[in-house]
Amino acid sequence: MEIKDIMHEAVDLGACEKTNNVSSWKTLSWLFFSPQGIEFCSKNNFPTLAMFRQMDDEIASNCVFVDAGVVQRNNDSAIALIGNTDARLVFDDPTKVHKVIVMHGATAFIVARNYAVVKLVNIGDNKVSVSKDSYSVILR
């Protein structure tokens, strides 16, 4: 799948003018994790699972895990779990807000400690469990 095809579909769904600035898989991933991108993707359940599967090889290096099986990660600034992905995520870095997007049937167990702040976006009906200490915050 080509970037221009994805952006064309996004524009047809009403995406903002920021889609015009997408020129690489890295900028596409950055837009996906931006506040406007999160809002658009949540509202439109976009991209579809089939689209993610077609671009998996291109976006995996940007912390977008599609049908990745079991994943264990620590302190990613932004991470997306898509499809057949079951993740254990640990956040204990209080110097940034960590973004977690869960879509299309993925599951996640999130551990937040040491004043960590996690912005959790669960698009659809995905199983997400959270364990946090009294100093950490999960924003939904």
CSV table of N, CA and C in Angstrom, one decimal:
chain,number,residue,atom,x,y,z
A,1,MET,N,0.8,-1.2,0.0
A,1,MET,CA,0.0,0.0,0.0
A,1,MET,C,0.9,1.2,0.0
A,2,GLU,N,0.5,2.2,-0.8
A,2,GLU,CA,1.3,3.4,-0.9
A,2,GLU,C,0.7,4.5,0.1
A,3,ILE,N,1.6,5.4,0.5
A,3,ILE,CA,1.2,6.4,1.4
A,3,ILE,C,0.1,7.3,0.8
A,4,LYS,N,0.2,7.6,-0.4
A,4,LYS,CA,-0.8,8.5,-1.1
A,4,LYS,C,-2.2,7.8,-1.1
A,5,ASP,N,-2.2,6.5,-1.2
A,5,ASP,CA,-3.5,5.8,-1.1
A,5,ASP,C,-4.2,6.0,0.2
A,6,ILE,N,-3.4,5.8,1.3
A,6,ILE,CA,-3.9,5.9,2.7
A,6,ILE,C,-4.3,7.4,2.9
A,7,MET,N,-3.5,8.3,2.5
A,7,MET,CA,-3.9,9.7,2.7
A,7,MET,C,-5.2,10.1,1.9
A,8,HIS,N,-5.3,9.5,0.7
A,8,HIS,CA,-6.5,9.8,-0.1
A,8,HIS,C,-7.7,9.3,0.6
A,9,GLU,N,-7.7,8.1,1.2
A,9,GLU,CA,-8.8,7.6,1.9
A,9,GLU,C,-9.1,8.4,3.2
A,10,ALA,N,-8.0,8.9,3.8
A,10,ALA,CA,-8.2,9.7,5.0
A,10,ALA,C,-8.9,11.0,4.7
A,11,VAL,N,-8.5,11.7,3.6
A,11,VAL,CA,-9.1,12.9,3.1
A,11,VAL,C,-10.5,12.7,2.8
A,12,ASP,N,-10.9,11.6,2.1
A,12,ASP,CA,-12.2,11.2,1.8
A,12,ASP,C,-13.1,11.1,3.1
A,13,LEU,N,-12.5,10.7,4.2
A,13,LEU,CA,-13.2,10.6,5.5
A,13,LEU,C,-13.2,11.9,6.2
A,14,GLY,N,-12.6,13.0,5.7
A,14,GLY,CA,-12.6,14.3,6.3
A,14,GLY,C,-11.3,14.6,7.1
A,15,ALA,N,-10.2,14.0,6.8
A,15,ALA,CA,-9.0,14.3,7.5
A,15,ALA,C,-8.6,15.8,7.3
A,16,CYS,N,-7.8,16.4,8.2
A,16,CYS,CA,-7.4,17.8,8.1
A,16,CYS,C,-6.3,18.0,7.1
A,17,GLU,N,-5.9,19.2,6.9
A,17,GLU,CA,-4.9,19.6,6.0
A,17,GLU,C,-3.5,19.0,6.3
A,18,LYS,N,-3.3,18.6,7.5
A,18,LYS,CA,-2.0,18.0,7.9
A,18,LYS,C,-1.6,16.8,7.1
A,19,THR,N,-2.6,16.2,6.5
A,19,THR,CA,-2.3,15.0,5.6
A,19,THR,C,-1.5,15.4,4.4
A,20,ASN,N,-1.6,16.7,4.0
A,20,ASN,CA,-0.8,17.1,2.9
A,20,ASN,C,0.7,17.1,3.2
A,21,ASN,N,1.1,17.1,4.4
A,21,ASN,CA,2.5,17.1,4.8
A,21,ASN,C,3.1,15.7,5.0
A,22,VAL,N,2.3,14.7,4.8
A,22,VAL,CA,2.8,13.3,4.9
A,22,VAL,C,3.6,13.0,3.7
A,23,SER,N,4.9,12.7,3.8
A,23,SER,CA,5.8,12.3,2.7
A,23,SER,C,6.5,11.0,2.9
A,24,SER,N,6.4,10.5,4.1
A,24,SER,CA,7.2,9.3,4.4
A,24,SER,C,6.4,8.5,5.5
A,25,TRP,N,6.8,7.2,5.7
A,25,TRP,CA,6.2,6.4,6.7
A,25,TRP,C,6.4,7.0,8.1
A,26,LYS,N,7.5,7.6,8.3
A,26,LYS,CA,7.8,8.2,9.6
A,26,LYS,C,6.9,9.4,9.8
A,27,THR,N,6.6,10.2,8.9
A,27,THR,CA,5.7,11.4,9.1
A,27,THR,C,4.3,10.9,9.2
A,28,LEU,N,3.9,9.8,8.5
A,28,LEU,CA,2.6,9.2,8.7
A,28,LEU,C,2.4,8.7,10.1
A,29,SER,N,3.4,8.0,10.6
A,29,SER,CA,3.4,7.5,12.0
A,29,SER,C,3.3,8.7,13.0
A,30,TRP,N,4.1,9.7,12.7
A,30,TRP,CA,4.0,10.9,13.6
A,30,TRP,C,2.6,11.5,13.6
A,31,LEU,N,2.0,11.6,12.5
A,31,LEU,CA,0.6,12.1,12.4
A,31,LEU,C,-0.4,11.2,13.1
A,32,PHE,N,-0.2,9.9,13.0
A,32,PHE,CA,-1.1,9.0,13.7
A,32,PHE,C,-1.1,9.2,15.2
A,33,PHE,N,0.1,9.5,15.7
A,33,PHE,CA,0.2,9.7,17.2
A,33,PHE,C,-0.1,11.2,17.6
A,34,SER,N,-0.3,12.1,16.7
A,34,SER,CA,-0.6,13.5,17.1
A,34,SER,C,-2.0,13.6,17.7
A,35,PRO,N,-2.3,14.6,18.4
A,35,PRO,CA,-3.6,14.7,19.0
A,35,PRO,C,-4.7,14.7,17.9
A,36,GLN,N,-4.5,15.4,16.8
A,36,GLN,CA,-5.4,15.4,15.7
A,36,GLN,C,-5.6,14.1,15.0
A,37,GLY,N,-4.4,13.4,14.9
A,37,GLY,CA,-4.5,12.0,14.3
A,37,GLY,C,-5.2,11.0,15.2
A,38,ILE,N,-4.9,11.1,16.5
A,38,ILE,CA,-5.6,10.2,17.4
A,38,ILE,C,-7.1,10.5,17.3
A,39,GLU,N,-7.5,11.7,17.3
A,39,GLU,CA,-8.9,12.1,17.3
A,39,GLU,C,-9.6,11.6,16.0
A,40,PHE,N,-8.9,11.8,14.9
A,40,PHE,CA,-9.5,11.4,13.6
A,40,PHE,C,-9.6,9.8,13.5
A,41,CYS,N,-8.5,9.2,13.9
A,41,CYS,CA,-8.5,7.7,13.8
A,41,CYS,C,-9.5,7.1,14.8
A,42,SER,N,-9.7,7.7,16.0
A,42,SER,CA,-10.7,7.2,16.9
A,42,SER,C,-12.1,7.4,16.3
A,43,LYS,N,-12.4,8.5,15.8
A,43,LYS,CA,-13.7,8.8,15.2
A,43,LYS,C,-14.1,7.9,14.1
A,44,ASN,N,-13.1,7.6,13.2
A,44,ASN,CA,-13.3,6.9,12.0
A,44,ASN,C,-12.8,5.4,12.0
A,45,ASN,N,-12.3,5.0,13.1
A,45,ASN,CA,-11.7,3.6,13.2
A,45,ASN,C,-10.8,3.4,12.0
A,46,PHE,N,-9.9,4.3,11.8
A,46,PHE,CA,-9.0,4.4,10.7
A,46,PHE,C,-7.6,4.4,11.1
A,47,PRO,N,-6.7,3.7,10.4
A,47,PRO,CA,-6.9,2.9,9.3
A,47,PRO,C,-7.5,1.5,9.6
A,48,THR,N,-8.0,0.8,8.6
A,48,THR,CA,-8.6,-0.5,8.9
A,48,THR,C,-7.5,-1.5,9.2
A,49,LEU,N,-7.9,-2.6,9.7
A,49,LEU,CA,-6.9,-3.7,10.0
A,49,LEU,C,-6.2,-4.1,8.7
A,50,ALA,N,-6.9,-4.2,7.7
A,50,ALA,CA,-6.4,-4.6,6.4
A,50,ALA,C,-5.3,-3.6,5.9
A,51,MET,N,-5.6,-2.4,6.1
A,51,MET,CA,-4.6,-1.3,5.7
A,51,MET,C,-3.3,-1.4,6.6
A,52,PHE,N,-3.5,-1.6,7.9
A,52,PHE,CA,-2.4,-1.8,8.7
A,52,PHE,C,-1.5,-3.0,8.3
A,53,ARG,N,-2.2,-4.1,8.0
A,53,ARG,CA,-1.4,-5.3,7.6
A,53,ARG,C,-0.6,-5.0,6.3
A,54,GLN,N,-1.2,-4.2,5.4
A,54,GLN,CA,-0.4,-3.9,4.2
A,54,GLN,C,0.8,-3.0,4.4
A,55,MET,N,0.7,-2.2,5.4
A,55,MET,CA,1.9,-1.3,5.6
A,55,MET,C,2.7,-1.7,6.8
A,56,ASP,N,2.5,-2.9,7.3
A,56,ASP,CA,3.2,-3.3,8.5
A,56,ASP,C,4.7,-3.2,8.4
A,57,ASP,N,5.3,-3.7,7.3
A,57,ASP,CA,6.8,-3.7,7.2
A,57,ASP,C,7.3,-2.2,7.2
A,58,GLU,N,6.5,-1.3,6.8
A,58,GLU,CA,7.0,0.1,6.7
A,58,GLU,C,6.9,0.8,8.0
A,59,ILE,N,5.9,0.5,8.9
A,59,ILE,CA,5.6,1.2,10.1
A,59,ILE,C,6.1,0.6,11.4
A,60,ALA,N,6.6,-0.7,11.3
A,60,ALA,CA,7.0,-1.4,12.5
A,60,ALA,C,8.2,-0.7,13.2
A,61,SER,N,9.0,0.0,12.5
A,61,SER,CA,10.2,0.7,13.1
A,61,SER,C,9.7,1.9,13.9
A,62,ASN,N,8.4,2.3,13.7
A,62,ASN,CA,7.9,3.5,14.4
A,62,ASN,C,7.0,3.1,15.6
A,63,CYS,N,7.2,1.9,16.2
A,63,CYS,CA,6.5,1.4,17.3
A,63,CYS,C,5.0,1.2,17.0
A,64,VAL,N,4.7,0.8,15.8
A,64,VAL,CA,3.4,0.4,15.5
A,64,VAL,C,3.5,-1.1,15.2
A,65,PHE,N,2.9,-1.9,16.1
A,65,PHE,CA,3.0,-3.3,16.1
A,65,PHE,C,1.7,-3.9,15.6
A,66,VAL,N,1.7,-4.6,14.4
A,66,VAL,CA,0.6,-5.2,13.8
A,66,VAL,C,0.8,-6.7,13.7
A,67,ASP,N,-0.2,-7.4,14.3
A,67,ASP,CA,-0.2,-8.8,14.4
A,67,ASP,C,1.2,-9.3,14.9
A,68,ALA,N,1.7,-8.7,15.9
A,68,ALA,CA,3.1,-9.0,16.4
A,68,ALA,C,3.2,-10.1,17.5
A,69,GLY,N,2.0,-10.7,17.8
A,69,GLY,CA,2.1,-11.7,18.9
A,69,GLY,C,2.4,-11.1,20.2
A,70,VAL,N,3.2,-11.7,21.0
A,70,VAL,CA,3.5,-11.2,22.4
A,70,VAL,C,4.6,-10.2,22.3
A,71,VAL,N,4.4,-9.0,22.9
A,71,VAL,CA,5.3,-7.9,22.8
A,71,VAL,C,5.6,-7.4,24.3
A,72,GLN,N,6.8,-7.2,24.6
A,72,GLN,CA,7.1,-6.6,25.9
A,72,GLN,C,8.0,-5.3,25.6
A,73,ARG,N,7.5,-4.2,26.2
A,73,ARG,CA,8.2,-2.9,25.9
A,73,ARG,C,8.2,-2.1,27.2
A,74,ASN,N,9.2,-1.2,27.2
A,74,ASN,CA,9.4,-0.3,28.4
A,74,ASN,C,9.5,1.1,27.9
A,75,ASN,N,8.7,2.0,28.4
A,75,ASN,CA,8.9,3.5,28.3
A,75,ASN,C,8.9,4.0,26.9
A,76,ASP,N,8.2,3.4,26.0
A,76,ASP,CA,8.0,4.0,24.6
A,76,ASP,C,7.3,5.3,24.8
A,77,SER,N,7.7,6.3,24.0
A,77,SER,CA,7.0,7.6,24.0
A,77,SER,C,5.6,7.4,23.4
A,78,ALA,N,5.6,6.7,22.3
A,78,ALA,CA,4.3,6.4,21.6
A,78,ALA,C,4.4,5.0,21.0
A,79,ILE,N,3.3,4.2,21.3
A,79,ILE,CA,3.3,2.9,20.8
A,79,ILE,C,1.8,2.5,20.4
A,80,ALA,N,1.7,1.8,19.3
A,80,ALA,CA,0.4,1.4,18.8
A,80,ALA,C,0.4,-0.2,18.8
A,81,LEU,N,-0.7,-0.8,19.2
A,81,LEU,CA,-0.9,-2.2,19.2
A,81,LEU,C,-2.1,-2.5,18.4
A,82,ILE,N,-1.9,-3.3,17.3
A,82,ILE,CA,-2.9,-3.5,16.3
A,82,ILE,C,-3.1,-5.0,16.0
A,83,GLY,N,-4.4,-5.4,15.9
A,83,GLY,CA,-4.7,-6.8,15.5
A,83,GLY,C,-4.2,-7.8,16.5
A,84,ASN,N,-3.6,-8.9,16.1
A,84,ASN,CA,-3.2,-10.0,16.9
A,84,ASN,C,-1.8,-9.6,17.6
A,85,THR,N,-1.9,-8.7,18.5
A,85,THR,CA,-0.8,-8.3,19.3
A,85,THR,C,-1.2,-8.3,20.8
A,86,ASP,N,-0.4,-8.9,21.6
A,86,ASP,CA,-0.7,-9.0,23.1
A,86,ASP,C,0.5,-8.4,23.8
A,87,ALA,N,0.4,-7.2,24.4
A,87,ALA,CA,1.5,-6.5,24.9
A,87,ALA,C,1.5,-6.3,26.4
A,88,ARG,N,2.7,-6.4,27.0
A,88,ARG,CA,2.9,-6.0,28.3
A,88,ARG,C,3.8,-4.8,28.3
A,89,LEU,N,3.3,-3.6,28.7
A,89,LEU,CA,4.0,-2.4,28.6
A,89,LEU,C,4.3,-1.8,30.0
A,90,VAL,N,5.5,-1.4,30.3
A,90,VAL,CA,5.9,-0.9,31.6
A,90,VAL,C,6.3,0.6,31.3
A,91,PHE,N,5.8,1.5,32.1
A,91,PHE,CA,6.1,2.9,32.1
A,91,PHE,C,6.5,3.3,33.5
A,92,ASP,N,7.8,3.8,33.6
A,92,ASP,CA,8.2,4.4,34.8
A,92,ASP,C,9.1,5.6,34.6
A,93,ASP,N,9.0,6.1,33.4
A,93,ASP,CA,9.8,7.4,33.1
A,93,ASP,C,8.8,8.6,33.3
A,94,PRO,N,9.0,9.4,34.3
A,94,PRO,CA,8.1,10.5,34.5
A,94,PRO,C,8.4,11.8,33.7
A,95,THR,N,9.4,11.7,32.8
A,95,THR,CA,9.8,12.9,32.1
A,95,THR,C,8.9,13.2,30.8
A,96,LYS,N,8.0,12.3,30.5
A,96,LYS,CA,7.2,12.6,29.3
A,96,LYS,C,5.8,11.9,29.5
A,97,VAL,N,4.9,12.3,28.6
A,97,VAL,CA,3.6,11.6,28.6
A,97,VAL,C,3.7,10.5,27.5
A,98,HIS,N,3.5,9.3,27.9
A,98,HIS,CA,3.6,8.1,27.0
A,98,HIS,C,2.2,7.9,26.4
A,99,LYS,N,2.2,7.7,25.1
A,99,LYS,CA,0.9,7.5,24.3
A,99,LYS,C,0.8,6.0,23.9
A,100,VAL,N,-0.3,5.4,24.2
A,100,VAL,CA,-0.6,4.0,23.9
A,100,VAL,C,-1.9,4.0,23.1
A,101,ILE,N,-1.9,3.5,21.9
A,101,ILE,CA,-3.1,3.3,21.1
A,101,ILE,C,-3.3,1.8,20.9
A,102,VAL,N,-4.5,1.3,21.2
A,102,VAL,CA,-4.9,-0.1,21.0
A,102,VAL,C,-6.1,-0.2,20.0
A,103,MET,N,-5.9,-1.0,19.0
A,103,MET,CA,-7.0,-1.1,18.0
A,103,MET,C,-7.1,-2.5,17.4
A,104,HIS,N,-8.3,-2.7,16.8
A,104,HIS,CA,-8.5,-3.9,16.0
A,104,HIS,C,-8.2,-5.2,16.7
A,105,GLY,N,-8.6,-5.4,18.0
A,105,GLY,CA,-8.5,-6.6,18.7
A,105,GLY,C,-7.3,-6.9,19.5
A,106,ALA,N,-6.3,-5.9,19.5
A,106,ALA,CA,-5.1,-6.1,20.3
A,106,ALA,C,-5.4,-6.0,21.8
A,107,THR,N,-4.5,-6.6,22.6
A,107,THR,CA,-4.7,-6.6,24.0
A,107,THR,C,-3.4,-6.0,24.7
A,108,ALA,N,-3.6,-5.4,25.9
A,108,ALA,CA,-2.5,-4.8,26.5
A,108,ALA,C,-2.6,-4.9,28.1
A,109,PHE,N,-1.5,-5.1,28.7
A,109,PHE,CA,-1.4,-5.0,30.2
A,109,PHE,C,-0.4,-3.9,30.4
A,110,ILE,N,-0.9,-2.8,31.0
A,110,ILE,CA,0.0,-1.7,31.3
A,110,ILE,C,0.3,-1.6,32.7
A,111,VAL,N,1.6,-1.4,33.0
A,111,VAL,CA,2.1,-1.2,34.4
A,111,VAL,C,2.7,0.3,34.4
A,112,ALA,N,2.1,1.1,35.2
A,112,ALA,CA,2.6,2.5,35.4
A,112,ALA,C,3.1,2.7,36.8
A,113,ARG,N,4.3,3.2,37.0
A,113,ARG,CA,4.8,3.5,38.3
A,113,ARG,C,5.8,4.6,38.2
A,114,ASN,N,6.2,5.1,39.4
A,114,ASN,CA,7.2,6.1,39.5
A,114,ASN,C,6.8,7.4,38.8
A,115,TYR,N,5.5,7.9,39.1
A,115,TYR,CA,5.0,9.1,38.6
A,115,TYR,C,4.8,9.1,37.1
A,116,ALA,N,4.7,8.0,36.4
A,116,ALA,CA,4.5,7.9,35.0
A,116,ALA,C,3.1,8.5,34.6
A,117,VAL,N,3.0,9.1,33.5
A,117,VAL,CA,1.8,9.5,32.9
A,117,VAL,C,1.6,8.8,31.5
A,118,VAL,N,0.5,8.1,31.4
A,118,VAL,CA,0.2,7.4,30.2
A,118,VAL,C,-1.1,7.9,29.6
A,119,LYS,N,-1.1,8.3,28.3
A,119,LYS,CA,-2.3,8.6,27.6
A,119,LYS,C,-2.8,7.3,26.9
A,120,LEU,N,-3.9,6.7,27.3
A,120,LEU,CA,-4.4,5.5,26.7
A,120,LEU,C,-5.5,5.8,25.8
A,121,VAL,N,-5.4,5.3,24.6
A,121,VAL,CA,-6.5,5.5,23.6
A,121,VAL,C,-6.9,4.1,23.1
A,122,ASN,N,-8.1,3.6,23.6
A,122,ASN,CA,-8.5,2.3,23.2
A,122,ASN,C,-9.6,2.5,22.2
A,123,ILE,N,-9.3,2.2,20.9
A,123,ILE,CA,-10.2,2.4,19.8
A,123,ILE,C,-10.9,1.1,19.5
A,124,GLY,N,-12.2,1.1,19.9
A,124,GLY,CA,-13.0,-0.2,19.7
A,124,GLY,C,-13.1,-0.8,21.1
A,125,ASP,N,-13.3,-2.1,21.0
A,125,ASP,CA,-13.6,-2.9,22.3
A,125,ASP,C,-12.4,-3.9,22.5
A,126,ASN,N,-11.2,-3.3,22.8
A,126,ASN,CA,-10.0,-4.1,23.0
A,126,ASN,C,-9.8,-4.3,24.5
A,127,LYS,N,-9.2,-5.4,24.9
A,127,LYS,CA,-9.0,-5.7,26.3
A,127,LYS,C,-7.7,-5.1,26.7
A,128,VAL,N,-7.9,-4.1,27.7
A,128,VAL,CA,-6.7,-3.4,28.3
A,128,VAL,C,-6.8,-3.5,29.8
A,129,SER,N,-5.8,-3.9,30.4
A,129,SER,CA,-5.7,-4.0,31.9
A,129,SER,C,-4.6,-3.0,32.3
A,130,VAL,N,-4.8,-2.4,33.5
A,130,VAL,CA,-3.9,-1.4,34.0
A,130,VAL,C,-3.6,-1.8,35.5
A,131,SER,N,-2.3,-1.7,35.8
A,131,SER,CA,-1.8,-1.8,37.2
A,131,SER,C,-0.9,-0.6,37.4
A,132,LYS,N,-1.3,0.3,38.3
A,132,LYS,CA,-0.5,1.5,38.6
A,132,LYS,C,-0.3,1.8,40.0
A,133,ASP,N,0.7,2.5,40.3
A,133,ASP,CA,0.9,2.9,41.7
A,133,ASP,C,0.1,4.2,42.0
A,134,SER,N,0.1,4.6,43.2
A,134,SER,CA,-0.8,5.8,43.5
A,134,SER,C,-0.2,7.1,43.0
A,135,TYR,N,1.0,7.1,42.4
A,135,TYR,CA,1.7,8.3,41.9
A,135,TYR,C,1.5,8.4,40.4
A,136,SER,N,1.1,7.4,39.8
A,136,SER,CA,1.1,7.5,38.3
A,136,SER,C,-0.4,7.8,37.8
A,137,VAL,N,-0.5,8.2,36.6
A,137,VAL,CA,-1.7,8.7,36.0
A,137,VAL,C,-2.0,8.0,34.7
A,138,ILE,N,-3.2,7.5,34.5
A,138,ILE,CA,-3.6,7.0,33.2
A,138,ILE,C,-4.7,7.9,32.7
A,139,LEU,N,-4.4,8.6,31.6
A,139,LEU,CA,-5.4,9.5,30.9
A,139,LEU,C,-6.1,8.7,29.9
A,140,ARG,N,-7.5,8.8,29.9
A,140,ARG,CA,-8.2,8.1,28.9
A,140,ARG,C,-9.1,9.0,28.1
